[in-house]
PDB file of C-alpha atoms in Angstrom:
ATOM      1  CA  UNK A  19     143.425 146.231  96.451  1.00  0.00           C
ATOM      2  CA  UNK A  20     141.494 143.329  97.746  1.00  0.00           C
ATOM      3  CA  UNK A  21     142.453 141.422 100.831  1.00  0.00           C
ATOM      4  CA  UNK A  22     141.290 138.108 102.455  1.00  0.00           C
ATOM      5  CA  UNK A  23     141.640 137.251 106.250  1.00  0.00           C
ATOM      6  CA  UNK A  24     141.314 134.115 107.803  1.00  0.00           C
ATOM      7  CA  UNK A  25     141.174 134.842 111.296  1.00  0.00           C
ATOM      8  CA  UNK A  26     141.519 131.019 112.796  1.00  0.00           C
ATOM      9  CA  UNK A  27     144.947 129.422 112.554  1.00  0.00           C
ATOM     10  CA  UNK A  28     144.675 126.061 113.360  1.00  0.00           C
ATOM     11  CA  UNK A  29     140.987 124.217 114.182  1.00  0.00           C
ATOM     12  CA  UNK A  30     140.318 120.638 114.984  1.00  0.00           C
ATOM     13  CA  UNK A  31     137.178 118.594 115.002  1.00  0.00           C
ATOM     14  CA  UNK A  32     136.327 115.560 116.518  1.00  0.00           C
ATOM     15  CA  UNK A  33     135.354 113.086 113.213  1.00  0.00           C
ATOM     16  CA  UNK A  34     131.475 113.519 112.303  1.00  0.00           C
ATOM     17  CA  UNK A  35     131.143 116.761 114.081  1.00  0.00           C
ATOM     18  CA  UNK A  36     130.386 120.084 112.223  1.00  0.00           C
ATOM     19  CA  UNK A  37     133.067 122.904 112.054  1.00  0.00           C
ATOM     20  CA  UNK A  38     132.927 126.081 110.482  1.00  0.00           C
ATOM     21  CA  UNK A  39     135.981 128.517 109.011  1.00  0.00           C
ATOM     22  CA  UNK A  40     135.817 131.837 109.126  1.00  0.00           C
ATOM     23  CA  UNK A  41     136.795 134.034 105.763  1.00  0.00           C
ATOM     24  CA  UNK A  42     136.082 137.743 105.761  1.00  0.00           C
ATOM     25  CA  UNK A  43     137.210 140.211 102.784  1.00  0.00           C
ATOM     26  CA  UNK A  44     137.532 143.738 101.510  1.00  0.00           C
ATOM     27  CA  UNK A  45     136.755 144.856  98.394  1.00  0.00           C
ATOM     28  CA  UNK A  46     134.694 147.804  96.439  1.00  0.00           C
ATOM     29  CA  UNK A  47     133.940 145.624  93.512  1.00  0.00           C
ATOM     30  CA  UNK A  48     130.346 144.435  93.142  1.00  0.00           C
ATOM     31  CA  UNK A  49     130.812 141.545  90.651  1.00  0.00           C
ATOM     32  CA  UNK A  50     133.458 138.911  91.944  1.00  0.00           C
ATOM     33  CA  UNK A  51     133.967 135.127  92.611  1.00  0.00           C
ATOM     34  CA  UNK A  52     134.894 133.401  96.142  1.00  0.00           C
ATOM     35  CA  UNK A  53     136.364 130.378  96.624  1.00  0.00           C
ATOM     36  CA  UNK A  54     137.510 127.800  99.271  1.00  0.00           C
ATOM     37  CA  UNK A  55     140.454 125.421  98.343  1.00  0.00           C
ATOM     38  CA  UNK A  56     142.070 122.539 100.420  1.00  0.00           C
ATOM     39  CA  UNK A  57     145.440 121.813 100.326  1.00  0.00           C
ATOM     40  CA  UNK A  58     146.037 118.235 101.947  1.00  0.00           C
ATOM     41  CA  UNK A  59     149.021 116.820 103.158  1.00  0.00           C
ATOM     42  CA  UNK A  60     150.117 116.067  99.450  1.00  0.00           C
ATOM     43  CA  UNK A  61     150.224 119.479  98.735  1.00  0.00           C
ATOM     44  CA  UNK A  62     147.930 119.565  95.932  1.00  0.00           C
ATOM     45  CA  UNK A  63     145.307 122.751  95.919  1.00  0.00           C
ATOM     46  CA  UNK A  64     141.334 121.292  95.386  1.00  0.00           C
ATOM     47  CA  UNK A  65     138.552 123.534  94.956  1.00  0.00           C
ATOM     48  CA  UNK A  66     136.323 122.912  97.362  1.00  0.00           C
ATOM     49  CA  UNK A  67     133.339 125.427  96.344  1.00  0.00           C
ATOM     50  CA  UNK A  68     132.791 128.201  94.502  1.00  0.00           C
ATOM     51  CA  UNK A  69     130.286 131.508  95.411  1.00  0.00           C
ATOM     52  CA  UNK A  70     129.470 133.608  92.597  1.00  0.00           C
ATOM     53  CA  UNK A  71     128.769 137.075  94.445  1.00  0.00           C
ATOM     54  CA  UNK A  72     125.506 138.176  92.432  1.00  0.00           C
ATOM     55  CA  UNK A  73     123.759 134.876  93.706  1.00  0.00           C
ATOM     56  CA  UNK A  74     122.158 135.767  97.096  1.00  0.00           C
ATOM     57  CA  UNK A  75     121.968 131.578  97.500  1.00  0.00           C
ATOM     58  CA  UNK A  76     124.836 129.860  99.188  1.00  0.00           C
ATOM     59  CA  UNK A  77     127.246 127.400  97.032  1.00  0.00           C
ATOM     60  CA  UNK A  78     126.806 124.160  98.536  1.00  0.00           C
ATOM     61  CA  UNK A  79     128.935 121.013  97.911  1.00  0.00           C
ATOM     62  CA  UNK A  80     127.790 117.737  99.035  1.00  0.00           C
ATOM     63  CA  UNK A  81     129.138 117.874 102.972  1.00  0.00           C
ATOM     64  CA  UNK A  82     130.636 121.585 101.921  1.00  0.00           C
ATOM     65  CA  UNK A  83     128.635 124.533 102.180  1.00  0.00           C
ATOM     66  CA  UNK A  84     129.176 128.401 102.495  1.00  0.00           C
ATOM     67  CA  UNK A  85     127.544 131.331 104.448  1.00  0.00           C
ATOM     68  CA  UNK A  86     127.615 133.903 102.264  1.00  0.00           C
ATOM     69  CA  UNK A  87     126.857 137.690 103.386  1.00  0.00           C
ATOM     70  CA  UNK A  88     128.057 140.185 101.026  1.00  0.00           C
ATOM     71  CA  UNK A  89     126.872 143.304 103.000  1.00  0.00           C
ATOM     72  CA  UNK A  90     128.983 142.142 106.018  1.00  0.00           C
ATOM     73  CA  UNK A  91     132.034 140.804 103.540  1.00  0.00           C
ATOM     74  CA  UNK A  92     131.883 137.355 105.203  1.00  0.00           C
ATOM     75  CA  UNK A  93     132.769 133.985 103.343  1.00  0.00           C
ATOM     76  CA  UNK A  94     132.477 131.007 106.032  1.00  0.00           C
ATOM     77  CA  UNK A  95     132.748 127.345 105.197  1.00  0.00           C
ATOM     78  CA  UNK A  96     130.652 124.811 106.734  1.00  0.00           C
ATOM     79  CA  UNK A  97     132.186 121.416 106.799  1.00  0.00           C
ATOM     80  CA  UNK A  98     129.609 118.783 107.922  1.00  0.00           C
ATOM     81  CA  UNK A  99     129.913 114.745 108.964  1.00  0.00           C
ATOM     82  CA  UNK A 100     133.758 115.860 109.107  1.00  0.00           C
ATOM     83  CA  UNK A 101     135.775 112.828 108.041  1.00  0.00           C
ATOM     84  CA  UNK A 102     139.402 112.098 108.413  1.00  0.00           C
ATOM     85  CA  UNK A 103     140.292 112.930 104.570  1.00  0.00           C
ATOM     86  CA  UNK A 104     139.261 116.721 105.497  1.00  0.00           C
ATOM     87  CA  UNK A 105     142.433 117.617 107.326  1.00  0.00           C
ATOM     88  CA  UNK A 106     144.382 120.096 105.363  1.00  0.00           C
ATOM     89  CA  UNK A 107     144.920 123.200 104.594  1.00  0.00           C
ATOM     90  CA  UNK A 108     141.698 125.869 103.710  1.00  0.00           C
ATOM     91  CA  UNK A 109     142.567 128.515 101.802  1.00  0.00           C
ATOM     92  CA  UNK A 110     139.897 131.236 101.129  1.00  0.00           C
ATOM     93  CA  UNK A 111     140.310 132.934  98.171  1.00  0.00           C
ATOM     94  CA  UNK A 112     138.669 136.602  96.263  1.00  0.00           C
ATOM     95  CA  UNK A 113     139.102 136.523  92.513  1.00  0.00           C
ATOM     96  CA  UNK A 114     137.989 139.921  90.357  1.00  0.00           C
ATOM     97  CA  UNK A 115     136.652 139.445  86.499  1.00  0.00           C
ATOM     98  CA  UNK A 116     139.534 140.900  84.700  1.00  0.00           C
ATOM     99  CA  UNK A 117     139.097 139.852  81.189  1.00  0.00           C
ATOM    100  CA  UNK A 118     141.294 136.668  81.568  1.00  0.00           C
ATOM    101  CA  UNK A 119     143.855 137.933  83.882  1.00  0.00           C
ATOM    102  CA  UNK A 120     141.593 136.900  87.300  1.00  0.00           C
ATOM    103  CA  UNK A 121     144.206 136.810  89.767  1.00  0.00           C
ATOM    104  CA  UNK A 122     143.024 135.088  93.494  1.00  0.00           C
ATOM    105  CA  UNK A 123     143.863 136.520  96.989  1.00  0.00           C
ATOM    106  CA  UNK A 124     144.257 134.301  98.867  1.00  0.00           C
ATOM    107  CA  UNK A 125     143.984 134.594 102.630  1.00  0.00           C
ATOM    108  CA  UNK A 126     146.389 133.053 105.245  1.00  0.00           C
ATOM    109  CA  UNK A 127     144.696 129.639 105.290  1.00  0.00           C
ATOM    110  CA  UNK A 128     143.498 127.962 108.765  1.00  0.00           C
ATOM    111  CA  UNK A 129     145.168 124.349 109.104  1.00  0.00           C
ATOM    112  CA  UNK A 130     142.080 122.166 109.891  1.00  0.00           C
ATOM    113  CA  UNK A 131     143.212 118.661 111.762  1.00  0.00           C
ATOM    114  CA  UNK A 132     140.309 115.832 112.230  1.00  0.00           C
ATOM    115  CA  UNK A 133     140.664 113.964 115.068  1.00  0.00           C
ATOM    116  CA  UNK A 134     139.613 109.826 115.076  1.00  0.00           C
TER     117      UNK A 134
ATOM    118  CA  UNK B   9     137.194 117.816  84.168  1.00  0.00           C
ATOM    119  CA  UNK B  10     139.477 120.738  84.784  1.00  0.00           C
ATOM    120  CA  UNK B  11     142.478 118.672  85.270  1.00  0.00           C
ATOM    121  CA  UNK B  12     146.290 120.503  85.330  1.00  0.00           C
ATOM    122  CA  UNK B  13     149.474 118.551  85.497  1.00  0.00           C
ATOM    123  CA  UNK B  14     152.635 119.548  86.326  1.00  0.00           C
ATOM    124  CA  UNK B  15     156.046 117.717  85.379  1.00  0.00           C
ATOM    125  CA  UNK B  16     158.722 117.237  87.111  1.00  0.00           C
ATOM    126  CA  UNK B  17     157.167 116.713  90.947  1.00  0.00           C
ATOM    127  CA  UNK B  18     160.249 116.792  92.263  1.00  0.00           C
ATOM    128  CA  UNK B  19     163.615 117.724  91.385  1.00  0.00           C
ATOM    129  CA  UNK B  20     167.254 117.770  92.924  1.00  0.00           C
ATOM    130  CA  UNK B  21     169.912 120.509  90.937  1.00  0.00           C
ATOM    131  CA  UNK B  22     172.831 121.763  91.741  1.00  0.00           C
ATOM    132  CA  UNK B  23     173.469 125.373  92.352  1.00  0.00           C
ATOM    133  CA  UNK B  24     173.949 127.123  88.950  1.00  0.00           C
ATOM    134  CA  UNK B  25     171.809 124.782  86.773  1.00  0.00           C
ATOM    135  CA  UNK B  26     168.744 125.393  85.323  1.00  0.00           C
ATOM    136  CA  UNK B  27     165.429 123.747  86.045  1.00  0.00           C
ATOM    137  CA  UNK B  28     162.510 123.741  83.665  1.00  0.00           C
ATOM    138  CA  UNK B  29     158.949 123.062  84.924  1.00  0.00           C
ATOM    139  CA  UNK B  30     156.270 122.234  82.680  1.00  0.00           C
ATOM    140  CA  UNK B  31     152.624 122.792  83.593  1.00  0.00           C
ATOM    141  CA  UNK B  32     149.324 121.339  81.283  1.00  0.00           C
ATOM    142  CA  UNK B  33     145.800 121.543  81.133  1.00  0.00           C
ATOM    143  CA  UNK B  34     144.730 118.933  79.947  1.00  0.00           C
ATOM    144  CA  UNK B  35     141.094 118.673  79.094  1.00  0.00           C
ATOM    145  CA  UNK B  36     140.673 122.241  79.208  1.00  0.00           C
ATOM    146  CA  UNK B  37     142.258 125.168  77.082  1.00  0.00           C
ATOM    147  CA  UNK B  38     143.712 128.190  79.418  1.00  0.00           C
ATOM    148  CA  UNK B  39     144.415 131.305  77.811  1.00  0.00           C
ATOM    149  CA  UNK B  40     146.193 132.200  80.919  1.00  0.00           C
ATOM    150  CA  UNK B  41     148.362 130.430  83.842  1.00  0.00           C
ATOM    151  CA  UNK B  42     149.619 131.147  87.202  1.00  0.00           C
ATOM    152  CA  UNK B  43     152.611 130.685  88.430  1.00  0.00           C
ATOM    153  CA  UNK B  44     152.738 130.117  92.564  1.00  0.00           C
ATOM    154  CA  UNK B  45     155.534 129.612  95.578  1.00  0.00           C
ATOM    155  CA  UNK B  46     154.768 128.694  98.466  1.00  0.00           C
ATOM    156  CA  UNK B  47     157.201 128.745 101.567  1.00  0.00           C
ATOM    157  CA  UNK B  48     156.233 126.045 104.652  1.00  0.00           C
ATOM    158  CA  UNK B  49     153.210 126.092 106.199  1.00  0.00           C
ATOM    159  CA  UNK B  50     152.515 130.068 104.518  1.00  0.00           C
ATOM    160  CA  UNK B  51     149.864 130.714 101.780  1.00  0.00           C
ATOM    161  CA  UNK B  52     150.265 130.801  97.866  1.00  0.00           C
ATOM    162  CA  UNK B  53     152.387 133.566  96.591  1.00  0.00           C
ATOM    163  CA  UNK B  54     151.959 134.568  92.900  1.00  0.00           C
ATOM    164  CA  UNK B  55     154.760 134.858  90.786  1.00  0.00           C
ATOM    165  CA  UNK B  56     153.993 136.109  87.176  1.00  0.00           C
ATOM    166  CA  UNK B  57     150.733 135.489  84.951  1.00  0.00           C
ATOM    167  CA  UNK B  58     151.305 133.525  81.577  1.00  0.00           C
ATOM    168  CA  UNK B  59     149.299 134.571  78.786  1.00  0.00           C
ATOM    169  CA  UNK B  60     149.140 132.819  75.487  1.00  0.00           C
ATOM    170  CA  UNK B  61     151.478 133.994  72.796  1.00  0.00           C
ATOM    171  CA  UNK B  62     152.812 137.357  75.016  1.00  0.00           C
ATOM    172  CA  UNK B  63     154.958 138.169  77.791  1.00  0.00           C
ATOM    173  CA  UNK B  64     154.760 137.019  81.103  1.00  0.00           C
ATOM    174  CA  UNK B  65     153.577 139.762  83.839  1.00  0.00           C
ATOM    175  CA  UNK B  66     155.711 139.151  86.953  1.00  0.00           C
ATOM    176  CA  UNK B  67     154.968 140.377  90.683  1.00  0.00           C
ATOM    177  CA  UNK B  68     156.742 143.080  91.830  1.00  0.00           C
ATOM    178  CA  UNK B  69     159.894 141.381  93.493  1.00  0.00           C
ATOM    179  CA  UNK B  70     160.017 138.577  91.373  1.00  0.00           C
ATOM    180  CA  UNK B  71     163.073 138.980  88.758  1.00  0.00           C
ATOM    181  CA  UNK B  72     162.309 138.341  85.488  1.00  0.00           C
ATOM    182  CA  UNK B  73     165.238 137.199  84.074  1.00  0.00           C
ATOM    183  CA  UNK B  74     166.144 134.651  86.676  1.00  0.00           C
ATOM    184  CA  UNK B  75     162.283 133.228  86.428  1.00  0.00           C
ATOM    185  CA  UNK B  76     161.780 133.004  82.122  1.00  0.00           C
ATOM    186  CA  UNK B  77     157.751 131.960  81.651  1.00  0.00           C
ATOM    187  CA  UNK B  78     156.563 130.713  78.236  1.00  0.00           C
ATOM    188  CA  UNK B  79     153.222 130.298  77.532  1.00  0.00           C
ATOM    189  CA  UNK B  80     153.939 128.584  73.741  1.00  0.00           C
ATOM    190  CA  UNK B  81     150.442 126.848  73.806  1.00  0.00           C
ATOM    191  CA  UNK B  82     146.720 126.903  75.050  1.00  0.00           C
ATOM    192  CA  UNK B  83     147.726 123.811  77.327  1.00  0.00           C
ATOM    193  CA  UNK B  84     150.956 124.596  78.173  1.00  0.00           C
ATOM    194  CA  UNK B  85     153.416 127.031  80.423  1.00  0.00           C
ATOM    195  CA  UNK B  86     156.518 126.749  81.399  1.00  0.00           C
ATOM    196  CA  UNK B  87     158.703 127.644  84.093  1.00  0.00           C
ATOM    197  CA  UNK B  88     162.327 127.795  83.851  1.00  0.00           C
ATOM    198  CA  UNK B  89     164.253 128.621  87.059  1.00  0.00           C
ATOM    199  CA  UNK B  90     167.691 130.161  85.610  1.00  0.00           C
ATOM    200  CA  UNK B  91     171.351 129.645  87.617  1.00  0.00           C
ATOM    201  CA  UNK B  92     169.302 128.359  90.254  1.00  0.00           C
ATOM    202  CA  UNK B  93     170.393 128.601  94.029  1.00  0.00           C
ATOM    203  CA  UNK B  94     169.957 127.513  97.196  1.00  0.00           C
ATOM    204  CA  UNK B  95     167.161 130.063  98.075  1.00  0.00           C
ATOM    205  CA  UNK B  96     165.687 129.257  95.142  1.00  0.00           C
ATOM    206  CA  UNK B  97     164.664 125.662  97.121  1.00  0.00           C
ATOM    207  CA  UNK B  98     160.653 125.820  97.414  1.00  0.00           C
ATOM    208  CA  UNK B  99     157.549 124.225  95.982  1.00  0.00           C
ATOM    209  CA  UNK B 100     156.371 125.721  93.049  1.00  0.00           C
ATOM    210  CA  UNK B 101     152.977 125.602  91.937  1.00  0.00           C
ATOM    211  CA  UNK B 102     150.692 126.382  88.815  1.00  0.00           C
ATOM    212  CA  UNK B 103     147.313 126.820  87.733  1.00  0.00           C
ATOM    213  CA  UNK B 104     145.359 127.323  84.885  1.00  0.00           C
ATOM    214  CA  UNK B 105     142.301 129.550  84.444  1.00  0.00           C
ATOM    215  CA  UNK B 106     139.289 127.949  83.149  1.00  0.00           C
ATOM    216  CA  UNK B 107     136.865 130.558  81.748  1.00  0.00           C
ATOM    217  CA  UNK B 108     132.895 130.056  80.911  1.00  0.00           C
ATOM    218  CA  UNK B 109     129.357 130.819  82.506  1.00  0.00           C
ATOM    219  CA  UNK B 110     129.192 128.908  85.633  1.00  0.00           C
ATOM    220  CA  UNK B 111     133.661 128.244  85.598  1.00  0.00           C
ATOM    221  CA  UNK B 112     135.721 130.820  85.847  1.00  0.00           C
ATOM    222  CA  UNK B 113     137.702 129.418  88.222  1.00  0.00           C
ATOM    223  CA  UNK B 114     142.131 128.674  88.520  1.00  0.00           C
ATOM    224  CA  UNK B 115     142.708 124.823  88.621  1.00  0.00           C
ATOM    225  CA  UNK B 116     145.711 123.990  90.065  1.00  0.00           C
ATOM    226  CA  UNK B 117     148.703 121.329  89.495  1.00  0.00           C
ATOM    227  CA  UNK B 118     150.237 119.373  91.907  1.00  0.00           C
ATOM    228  CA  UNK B 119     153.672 121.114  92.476  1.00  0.00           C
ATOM    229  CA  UNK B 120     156.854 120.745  92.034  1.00  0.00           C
ATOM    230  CA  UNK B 121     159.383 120.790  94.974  1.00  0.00           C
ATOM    231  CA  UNK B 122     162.581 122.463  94.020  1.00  0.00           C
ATOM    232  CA  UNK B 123     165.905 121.487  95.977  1.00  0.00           C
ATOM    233  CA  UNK B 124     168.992 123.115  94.862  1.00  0.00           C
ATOM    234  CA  UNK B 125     172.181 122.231  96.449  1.00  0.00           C
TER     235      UNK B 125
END
């Protein structure tokens, strides 16, 4: 079975400044998908960005980018020019191809709070 | 694109109704859909995966017949909370799976909070 820890329970940022989650995982699969989702204050889940674990490049999303190393088992997320709207919830997340039944682990989540 | 709703948001019962929640994908078609709880402040807890035109799987712990899924439609699952309780209060959440090169990815609805009195 696959798990997902998210070892940082609570971060905050000054606004503009650069922080970075941590996400580490276990698996013996080769062929899998990683994601990070936000879940705001409205409860809603976003993806965020999505890693594909055959590509050696890291997923990058406009101010949202990942550091990807699949020897180590290590999904961070780089949020940069923080702005207010990024306080939530992060949840990292390890989904398996499984021919339309892809469950996601997710992992604990770190509550991110951006301070004006 | 990849958009899923889910109806009601919120909704007040009293103990020993049932409550039917209806989730849609609605610009995409999902052969399968998740069905979530989440407690305060915890992470995402899957309930049962809804497949097109069969059964439901459940979780182990989740009962069955106290949770009925249907999965009638490509765009649609539903969720129908049975003689519901007070510890059945929580915010329930679905998602869809989007398959295809470069998707492949569960989009998620907005939740519905459940308070049963």
């Amino acid at each position: 079975a696959q798990t997902v820890t998210q070892s940082q329970p609570e971060m905050s940022v000054q606004e503009a400044e650069t922080v970075t989650l941590s996400c580490t995982y276990d698996t013996s699969e080769n062929n899998y998908y990683l994601f990070w989702y936000k879940q705001p204050p409205s409860r809603q889940m976003i993806l965020v960005i999505r890693q594909e674990a055959y590509k050696q490049q890291n997923a990058t999303e406009n101010r949202f980018s990942v550091n990807f190393q699949k020897a180590a088992k290590s999904f961070s997320l780089k949020i940069s020019d923080s702005q207010l709207g990024d306080t939530a919830m992060y949840f990292c997340a390890f989904m398996r191809p499984n021919f339309g039944n892809e469950k996601l682990t997710f992992g604990t989540g770190t509550r991110l709070t951006i301070i004006p | 694109g990849a958009v899923v709703s889910q109806h009601p948001s919120r909704v007040i019962c009293k103990s020993g109704t049932s409550v039917k929640i209806e989730c849609r994908s609605l610009d995409f078609q999902a052969t399968t859909m998740f069905w979530y709880r989440q407690f305060p402040k915890k992470s995402l807890m899957l309930m049962a995966t809804s497949n097109e035109g069969s059964k439901a799987t459940y979780e182990q712990g989740v009962e069955k017949d106290k949770f009925l899924i249907n999965h009638a439609s490509l765009t649609l699952s539903t969720l129908t909370v049975t003689s519901a309780h007070p510890e059945d209060s929580s915010f329930y959440i679905c998602s869809a799976y989007h398959a295809g090169r470069s998707t492949d990815t569960q989009y998620f609805g907005p939740g519905t909070r459940l308070t049963v009195l």
